[in-house]
Every structure is written in structure tokens, then in C-alpha cells.
Short mmCIF file of C-alpha atoms in Angstrom, two decimals:
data_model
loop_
_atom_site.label_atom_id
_atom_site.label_comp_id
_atom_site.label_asym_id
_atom_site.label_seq_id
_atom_site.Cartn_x
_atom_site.Cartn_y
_atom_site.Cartn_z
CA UNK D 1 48.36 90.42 46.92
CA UNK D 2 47.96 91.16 50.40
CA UNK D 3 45.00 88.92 51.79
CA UNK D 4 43.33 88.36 55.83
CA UNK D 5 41.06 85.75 55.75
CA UNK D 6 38.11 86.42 58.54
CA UNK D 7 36.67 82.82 58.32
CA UNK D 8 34.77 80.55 60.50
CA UNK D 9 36.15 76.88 59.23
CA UNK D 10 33.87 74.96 58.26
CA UNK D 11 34.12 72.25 55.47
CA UNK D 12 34.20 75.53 52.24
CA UNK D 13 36.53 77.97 54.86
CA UNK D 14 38.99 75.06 54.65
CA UNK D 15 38.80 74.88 50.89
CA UNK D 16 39.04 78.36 50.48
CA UNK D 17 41.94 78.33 53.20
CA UNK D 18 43.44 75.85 50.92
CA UNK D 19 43.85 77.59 47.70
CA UNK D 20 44.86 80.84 49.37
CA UNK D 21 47.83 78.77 50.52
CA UNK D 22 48.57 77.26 46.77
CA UNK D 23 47.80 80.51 45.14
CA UNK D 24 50.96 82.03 44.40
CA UNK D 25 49.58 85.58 44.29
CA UNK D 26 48.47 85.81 47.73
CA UNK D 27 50.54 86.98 50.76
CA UNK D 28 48.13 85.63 53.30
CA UNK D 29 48.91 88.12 56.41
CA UNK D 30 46.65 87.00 58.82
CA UNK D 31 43.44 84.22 59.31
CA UNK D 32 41.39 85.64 61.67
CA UNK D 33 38.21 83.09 62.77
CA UNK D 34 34.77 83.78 64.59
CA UNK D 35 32.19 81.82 65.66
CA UNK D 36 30.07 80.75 63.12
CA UNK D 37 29.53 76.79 61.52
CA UNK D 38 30.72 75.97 64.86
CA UNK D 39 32.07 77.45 68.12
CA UNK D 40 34.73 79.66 68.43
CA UNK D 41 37.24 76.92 69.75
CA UNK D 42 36.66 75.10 66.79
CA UNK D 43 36.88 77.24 63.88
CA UNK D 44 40.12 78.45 65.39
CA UNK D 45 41.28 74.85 65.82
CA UNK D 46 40.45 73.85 62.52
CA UNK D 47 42.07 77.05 60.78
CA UNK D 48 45.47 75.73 62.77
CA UNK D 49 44.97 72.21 61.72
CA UNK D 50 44.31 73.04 57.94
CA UNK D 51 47.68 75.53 57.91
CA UNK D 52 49.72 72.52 59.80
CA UNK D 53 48.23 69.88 57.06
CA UNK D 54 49.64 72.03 54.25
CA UNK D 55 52.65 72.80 55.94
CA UNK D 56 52.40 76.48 56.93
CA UNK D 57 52.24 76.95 60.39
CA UNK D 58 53.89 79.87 59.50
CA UNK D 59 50.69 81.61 58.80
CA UNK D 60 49.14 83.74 61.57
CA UNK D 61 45.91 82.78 63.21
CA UNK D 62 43.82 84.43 65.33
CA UNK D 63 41.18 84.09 67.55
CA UNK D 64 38.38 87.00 66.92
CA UNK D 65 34.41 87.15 68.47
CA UNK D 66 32.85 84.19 70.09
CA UNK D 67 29.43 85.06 69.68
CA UNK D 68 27.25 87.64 67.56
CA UNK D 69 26.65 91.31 68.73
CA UNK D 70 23.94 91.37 70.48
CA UNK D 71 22.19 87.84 69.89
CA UNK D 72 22.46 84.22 70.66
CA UNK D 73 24.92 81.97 68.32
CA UNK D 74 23.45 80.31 65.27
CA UNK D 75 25.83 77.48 64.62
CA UNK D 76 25.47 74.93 61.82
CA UNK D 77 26.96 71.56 62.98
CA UNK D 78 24.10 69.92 61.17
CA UNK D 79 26.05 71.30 58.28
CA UNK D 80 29.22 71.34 58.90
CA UNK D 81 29.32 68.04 61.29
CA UNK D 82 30.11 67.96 65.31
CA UNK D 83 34.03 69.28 64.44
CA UNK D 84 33.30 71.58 61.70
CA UNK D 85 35.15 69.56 59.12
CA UNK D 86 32.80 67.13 58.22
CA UNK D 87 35.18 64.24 60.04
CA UNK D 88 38.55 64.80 57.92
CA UNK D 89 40.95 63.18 59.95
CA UNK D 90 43.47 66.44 59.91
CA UNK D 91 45.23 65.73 62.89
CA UNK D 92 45.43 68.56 65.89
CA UNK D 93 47.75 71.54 65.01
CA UNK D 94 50.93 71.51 67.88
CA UNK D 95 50.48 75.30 68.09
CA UNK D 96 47.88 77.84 69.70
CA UNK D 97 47.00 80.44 68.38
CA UNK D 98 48.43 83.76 68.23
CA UNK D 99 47.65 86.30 71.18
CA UNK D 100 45.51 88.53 70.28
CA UNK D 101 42.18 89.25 69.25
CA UNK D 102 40.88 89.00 65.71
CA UNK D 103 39.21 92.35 65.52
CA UNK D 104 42.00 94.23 66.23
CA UNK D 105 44.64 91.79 63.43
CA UNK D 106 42.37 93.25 61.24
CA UNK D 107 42.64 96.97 62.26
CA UNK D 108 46.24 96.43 62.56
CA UNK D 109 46.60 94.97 58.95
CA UNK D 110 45.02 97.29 57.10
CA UNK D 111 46.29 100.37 58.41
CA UNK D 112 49.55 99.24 58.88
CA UNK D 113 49.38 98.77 54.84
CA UNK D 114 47.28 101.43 53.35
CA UNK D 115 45.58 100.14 50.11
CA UNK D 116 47.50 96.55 50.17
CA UNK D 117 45.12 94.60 52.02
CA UNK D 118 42.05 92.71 50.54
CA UNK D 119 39.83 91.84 53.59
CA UNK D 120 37.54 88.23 52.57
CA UNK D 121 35.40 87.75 54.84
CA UNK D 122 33.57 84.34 54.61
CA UNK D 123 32.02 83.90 57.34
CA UNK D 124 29.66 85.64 60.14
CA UNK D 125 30.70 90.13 59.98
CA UNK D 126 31.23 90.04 64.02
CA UNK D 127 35.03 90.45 64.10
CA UNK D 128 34.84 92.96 60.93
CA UNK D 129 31.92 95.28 62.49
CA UNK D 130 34.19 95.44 65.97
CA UNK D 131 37.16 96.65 63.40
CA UNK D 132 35.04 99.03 62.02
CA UNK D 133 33.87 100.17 65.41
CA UNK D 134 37.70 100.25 67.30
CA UNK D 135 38.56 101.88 63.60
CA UNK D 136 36.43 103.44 61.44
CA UNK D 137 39.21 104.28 58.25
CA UNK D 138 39.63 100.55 57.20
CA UNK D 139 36.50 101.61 55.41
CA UNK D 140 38.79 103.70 53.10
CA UNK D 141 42.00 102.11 53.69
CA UNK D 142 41.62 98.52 53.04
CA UNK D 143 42.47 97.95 49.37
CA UNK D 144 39.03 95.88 49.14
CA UNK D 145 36.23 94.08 51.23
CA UNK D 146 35.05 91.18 49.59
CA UNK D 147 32.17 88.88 51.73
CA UNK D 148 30.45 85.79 51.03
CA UNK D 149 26.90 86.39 52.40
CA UNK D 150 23.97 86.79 51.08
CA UNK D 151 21.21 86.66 48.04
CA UNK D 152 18.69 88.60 46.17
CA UNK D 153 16.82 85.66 46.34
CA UNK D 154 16.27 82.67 48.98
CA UNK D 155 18.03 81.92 51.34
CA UNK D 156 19.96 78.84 52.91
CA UNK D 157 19.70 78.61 56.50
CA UNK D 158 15.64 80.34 56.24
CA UNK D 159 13.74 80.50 53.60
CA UNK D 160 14.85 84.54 53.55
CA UNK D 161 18.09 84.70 54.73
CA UNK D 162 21.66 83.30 54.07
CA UNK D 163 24.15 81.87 57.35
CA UNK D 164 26.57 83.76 57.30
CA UNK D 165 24.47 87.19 57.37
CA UNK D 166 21.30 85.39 59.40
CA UNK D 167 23.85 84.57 61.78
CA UNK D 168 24.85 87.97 63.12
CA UNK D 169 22.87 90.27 61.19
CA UNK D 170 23.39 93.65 63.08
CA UNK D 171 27.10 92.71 61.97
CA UNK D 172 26.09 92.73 58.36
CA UNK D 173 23.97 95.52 58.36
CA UNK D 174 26.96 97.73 60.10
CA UNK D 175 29.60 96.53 57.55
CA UNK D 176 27.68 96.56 54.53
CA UNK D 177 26.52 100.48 55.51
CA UNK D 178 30.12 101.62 55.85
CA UNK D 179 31.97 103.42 53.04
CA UNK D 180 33.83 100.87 51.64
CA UNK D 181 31.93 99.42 48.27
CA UNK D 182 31.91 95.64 49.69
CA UNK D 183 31.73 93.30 47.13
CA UNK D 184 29.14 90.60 47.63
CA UNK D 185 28.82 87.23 46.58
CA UNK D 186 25.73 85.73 47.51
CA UNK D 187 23.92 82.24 47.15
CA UNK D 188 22.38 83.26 43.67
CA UNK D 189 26.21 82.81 42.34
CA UNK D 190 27.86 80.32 45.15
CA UNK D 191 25.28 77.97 44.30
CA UNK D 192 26.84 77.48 40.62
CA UNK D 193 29.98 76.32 42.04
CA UNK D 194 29.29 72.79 43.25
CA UNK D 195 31.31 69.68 43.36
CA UNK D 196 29.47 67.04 41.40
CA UNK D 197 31.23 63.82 40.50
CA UNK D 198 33.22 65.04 37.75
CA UNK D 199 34.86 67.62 39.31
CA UNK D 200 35.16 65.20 42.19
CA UNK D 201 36.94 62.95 40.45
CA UNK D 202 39.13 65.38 39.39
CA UNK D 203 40.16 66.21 42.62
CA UNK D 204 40.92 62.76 43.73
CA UNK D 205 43.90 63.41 41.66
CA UNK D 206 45.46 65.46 44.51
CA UNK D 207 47.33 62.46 46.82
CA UNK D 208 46.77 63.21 50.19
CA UNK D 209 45.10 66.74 50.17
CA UNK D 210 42.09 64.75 48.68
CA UNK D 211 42.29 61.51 50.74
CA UNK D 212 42.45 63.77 53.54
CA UNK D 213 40.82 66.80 53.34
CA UNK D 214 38.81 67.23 49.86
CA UNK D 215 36.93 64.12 49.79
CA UNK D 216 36.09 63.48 53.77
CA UNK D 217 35.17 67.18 55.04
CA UNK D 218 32.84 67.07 51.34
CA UNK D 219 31.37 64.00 51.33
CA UNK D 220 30.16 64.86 55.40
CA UNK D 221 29.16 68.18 54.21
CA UNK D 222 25.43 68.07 54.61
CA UNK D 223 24.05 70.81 52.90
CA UNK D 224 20.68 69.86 52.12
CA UNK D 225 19.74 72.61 49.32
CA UNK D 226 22.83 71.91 47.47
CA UNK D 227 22.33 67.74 47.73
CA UNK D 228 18.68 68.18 46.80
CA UNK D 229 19.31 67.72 43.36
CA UNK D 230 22.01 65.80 43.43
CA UNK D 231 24.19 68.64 42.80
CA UNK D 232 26.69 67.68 45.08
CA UNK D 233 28.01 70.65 47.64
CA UNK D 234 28.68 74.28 47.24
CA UNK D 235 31.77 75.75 47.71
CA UNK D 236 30.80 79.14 48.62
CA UNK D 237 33.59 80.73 50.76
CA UNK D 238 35.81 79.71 47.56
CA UNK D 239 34.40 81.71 45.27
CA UNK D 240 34.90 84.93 47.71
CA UNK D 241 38.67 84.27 47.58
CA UNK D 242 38.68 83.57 43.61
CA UNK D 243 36.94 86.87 43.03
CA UNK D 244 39.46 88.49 45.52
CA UNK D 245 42.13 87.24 43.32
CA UNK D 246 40.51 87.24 39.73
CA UNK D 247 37.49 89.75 40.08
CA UNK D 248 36.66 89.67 36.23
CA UNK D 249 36.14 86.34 36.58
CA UNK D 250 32.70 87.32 37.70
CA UNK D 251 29.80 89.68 36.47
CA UNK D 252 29.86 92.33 39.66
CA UNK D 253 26.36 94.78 39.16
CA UNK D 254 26.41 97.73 41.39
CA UNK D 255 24.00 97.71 44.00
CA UNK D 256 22.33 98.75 46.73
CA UNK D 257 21.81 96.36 49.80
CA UNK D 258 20.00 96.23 53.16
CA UNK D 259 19.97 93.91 55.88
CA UNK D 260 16.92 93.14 58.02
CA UNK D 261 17.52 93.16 61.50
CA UNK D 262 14.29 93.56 62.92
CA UNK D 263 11.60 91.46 61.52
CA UNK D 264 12.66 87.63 63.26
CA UNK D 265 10.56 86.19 59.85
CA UNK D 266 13.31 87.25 57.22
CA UNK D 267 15.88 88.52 60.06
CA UNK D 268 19.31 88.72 58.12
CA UNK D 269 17.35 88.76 54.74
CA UNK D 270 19.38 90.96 52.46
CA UNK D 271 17.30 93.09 50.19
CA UNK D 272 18.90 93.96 47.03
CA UNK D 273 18.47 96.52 44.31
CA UNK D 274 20.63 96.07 41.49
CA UNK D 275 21.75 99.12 38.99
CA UNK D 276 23.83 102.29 39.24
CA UNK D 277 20.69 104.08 39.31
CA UNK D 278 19.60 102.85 42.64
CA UNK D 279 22.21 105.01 44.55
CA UNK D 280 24.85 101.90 44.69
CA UNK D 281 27.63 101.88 47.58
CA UNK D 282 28.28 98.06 46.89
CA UNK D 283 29.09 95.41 44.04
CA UNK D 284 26.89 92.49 43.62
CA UNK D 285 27.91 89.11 41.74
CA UNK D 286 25.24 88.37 39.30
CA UNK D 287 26.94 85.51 37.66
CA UNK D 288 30.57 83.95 37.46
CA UNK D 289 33.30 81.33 35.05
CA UNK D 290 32.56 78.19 36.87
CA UNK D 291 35.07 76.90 34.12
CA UNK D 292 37.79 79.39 35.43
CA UNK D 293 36.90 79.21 39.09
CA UNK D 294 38.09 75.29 39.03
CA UNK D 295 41.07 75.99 36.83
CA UNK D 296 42.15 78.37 39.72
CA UNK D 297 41.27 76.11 42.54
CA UNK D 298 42.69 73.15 41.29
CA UNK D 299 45.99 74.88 39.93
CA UNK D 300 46.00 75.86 44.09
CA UNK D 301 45.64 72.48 45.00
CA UNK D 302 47.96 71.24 42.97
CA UNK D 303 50.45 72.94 44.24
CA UNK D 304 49.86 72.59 47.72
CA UNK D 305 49.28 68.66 47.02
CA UNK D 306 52.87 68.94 46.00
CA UNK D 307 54.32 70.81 49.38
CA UNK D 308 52.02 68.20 51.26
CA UNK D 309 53.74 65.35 49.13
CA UNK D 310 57.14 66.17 49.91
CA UNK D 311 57.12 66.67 53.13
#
């Protein structure tokens, strides 16, 4: 499968990045990163460092928007830590990134392989609304869109809104109005997926990839919902790139959705309406395997824990 990752890395964007890389199904054609859980310079760094970590710096990134339409950033550092990566000591990638700009890696993707490429998109919609604005036909050419962002109820970084939408919601509302049947998964299912201690410990079975990456950017990843509890984190972007790959692996309800964009109290709240009967143009997670979801994720770690073990 044919996959661009639009990400803004971030402690989950690495995760995610990381089992697209051990997931034997995915030809990963392009990571394309925007500003988001930190500055453009670092998400783009940090999408380098994770590929050189694992051992592809074969992989394609580049650099898309460094800021939101038509407002001023919303970062989350106090999330995400000063570096994005909740302190994992990945060491700086050798390489730049590719020239380019992100926006236009995704135009040039997806219509340069009609139906083949599944766009997941995990992190602010800035580079994918300036696609859909240089090109309008990704809308029907892409083979899928598939966002995390979201919730149809509260949200994480306001009471009414989710980051990744809050933080450039003209974005959102442009890409989730184009006719392209997004599929959404939103807090209401993210929030299921969350790496407690015995999953944890688990994943301390993967050598380095945990000493180095799992366990550091987690244990610095200071989401305060998902801690509340004691919970442990959420690994949200994940879960986009599991349903990408293994879409009946979740319950996806058809759906209508807005985006506020004009009241600043819920700006970026989405509002959703879920049935057939409401007129639906997009598909909604309502619930997902947590069971499966780690089987897949760990089988992808596993196997990159290997390539990063023998090199």
C-alpha cells in the first residue's frame, strides 16, 4: 500500500512513523511535516532523525507549511517537550531534507498514482488544504484520506476542540468539505489506545527502539488528560495509520462534520452528526480492537527493532 505521511513529529507522529516503517504492507512514498507540536524546523528534524534511527534514510522527507492559514501557530511543547520528542536521545539525522515543498509532494503523489495513494494526515490540515487548493482532483484521486483530528465530544487542547484541528482550523474546515469521504478518527476513539504499564512493559522488549525511542519520548509525553487517570499516554496519530492499513479494525459510522472557524470559544470544535441519514460525505470512528491495534504495532516494532539491531 501506497502511504504519505503529512505529520508534525511529535512524541505519537514518531510512533506512528515507526510502524509505517516495520509494516510490511506499506510503501511509504513520501513524509511530508508542518508545523504543529512544535515548529516547522523541528518536526522536519525529528521526521529525519526517526527515519535515520531505523535505518531508512532512504525515505523522502519534506518540508511543507510553517504556520496555519491565516492565524498565529498553536504549538504544544508543553506536550510534546522543548524538541518535540519528549527528550529521546535520537541523535541528529546527517541529511536535509528533500527540496521541495510539502504541499506540492502531496499533489505530486497522488496524481502521479491515481487511486494508489492513502494520504494520513496526523497532524495540523495546512499542507493538505494548500494541495487541495494548487490541485483540486486529489479529492477524487487519492485512493483514501484518513486524519487524526477531532471528536464528537471534548476536546484536548480546549475544552471544545482537538490540536490538531484547533490548530489550523480554516485548514480543517477546507479539507473536511472537499469530495473525498475523509475518514476521521477523533479523541472519542484515540483515547482508548493508551500505553499503561502493561503494554509498556511489553514494549521494553524491543532492544534499542524502546531504550531509545518508546520509553523516553513516552515517559516525557505530558499529556495531561490522558495521565489524569493514570492511564498512561495516547497514541493517537497511531491509530490513523492502523486504520489506513486495517480499516475493519475499527467501527467507521458515516457522518457529517463541521468545523468552527468563527466563534474563538469552541474555534476548531468539530460538530458531528453521525448516520447515513444526515447527508454523510465522511466516515467517523466510533470505536476500535485495542487488542488488534497493539498486535499490529508491536509486530511493526518488532521488526524494525530487528533492522535497528543489526545494524
Amino acid at each position: 500500500m501506497k502511504i504519505l505521511l503529512d505529520c508534525d513529529p511529535g512524541i505519537d507522529d514518531a510512533i506512528a512513523l515507526a510502524v509505517a516503517l516495520g509494516s510490511p504492507d506499506v510503501e511509504l512514498v513520501a513524509v511530508t511535516t508542518v508545523a504543529g507540536n512544535v515548529g516547522l524546523g523541528a518536526t522536519t528534524a525529528n521526521a529525519l532523525r526517526v527515519c535515520a534511527f531505523l535505518g531508512r534514510e532512504d525515505v523522502s522527507v519534506v518540508a511543507g507549511a510553517d504556520r496555519p492559514l491565516q492565524r498565529s501557530a498553536v504549538l504544544a511543547h508543553h506536550v510534546h517537550g522543548s524538541d518535540g520528542l519528549g527528550g529521546a536521545p535520537l541523535p541528529e539525522a546527517a541529511r536535509p531534507p528533500d527540496p521541495g515543498f510539502g504541499p506540492d509532494r502531496i499533489v505530486s503523489e497522488i496524481m502521479g498514482a491515481p487511486g494508489e495513494v492513502t494520504l494520513v494526515a496526523v497532524g495540523p490540515l495546512t499542507n493538505v488544504a494548500l494541495a487541495l487548493r494548487r490541485e483540486p482532483r486529489i479529492a477524487h484521486t487519492a485512493r483514501r484520506l484518513v486524519v487524526m483530528g477531532g471528536s464528537y465530544t471534548a476536546g484536548n487542547i480546549t475544552a471544545a476542540a482537538e490540536f490538531n484541528i484547533h490548530a489550523d482550523p480554516d485548514a480543517a474546515a477546507e479539507v473536511v468539505a472537499a469530495p473525498w469521504e475523509p475518514v476521521l478518527l477523533g479523541l472519542d476513539v484515540t483515547l482508548r489506545v493508551r500505553v499503561g504499564p502493561v503494554v509498556m512493559d511489553r514494549w521494553r522488549g524491543f532492544g534499542t527502539l524502546s531504550g531509545q525511542l518508546l520509553e523516553p519520548a513516552l515517559a516525557g509525553y505530558l499529556d495531561s488528560r490522558t495521565r489524569a487517570d493514570g492511564g498512561g499516554p495516547a497514541v493517537h496519530d497511531a491509530c490513523a495509520l492502523a486504520c489506513a492499513l486495517q480499516p475493519d479494525m475499527f467501527t467507521l459510522t458515516p457522518a457529517t462534520v463541521r468545523v468552527e472557524t468563527s466563534d474563538p470559544e469552541t474555534l476548531g470544535r468539530t460538530t458531528v452528526e453521525l448516520g447515513p441519514a444526515t447527508g454523510a460525505h465522511a466516515l467517523v470512528a466510533t470505536d476500535v480492537d485495542v487488542d488488534r491495534l497493539w498486535a499490529l504495532m508491536e509486530a511493526a516494532f518488532g521488526r524494525v527493532s530487528a533492522d535497528v539491531r543489526g545494524r
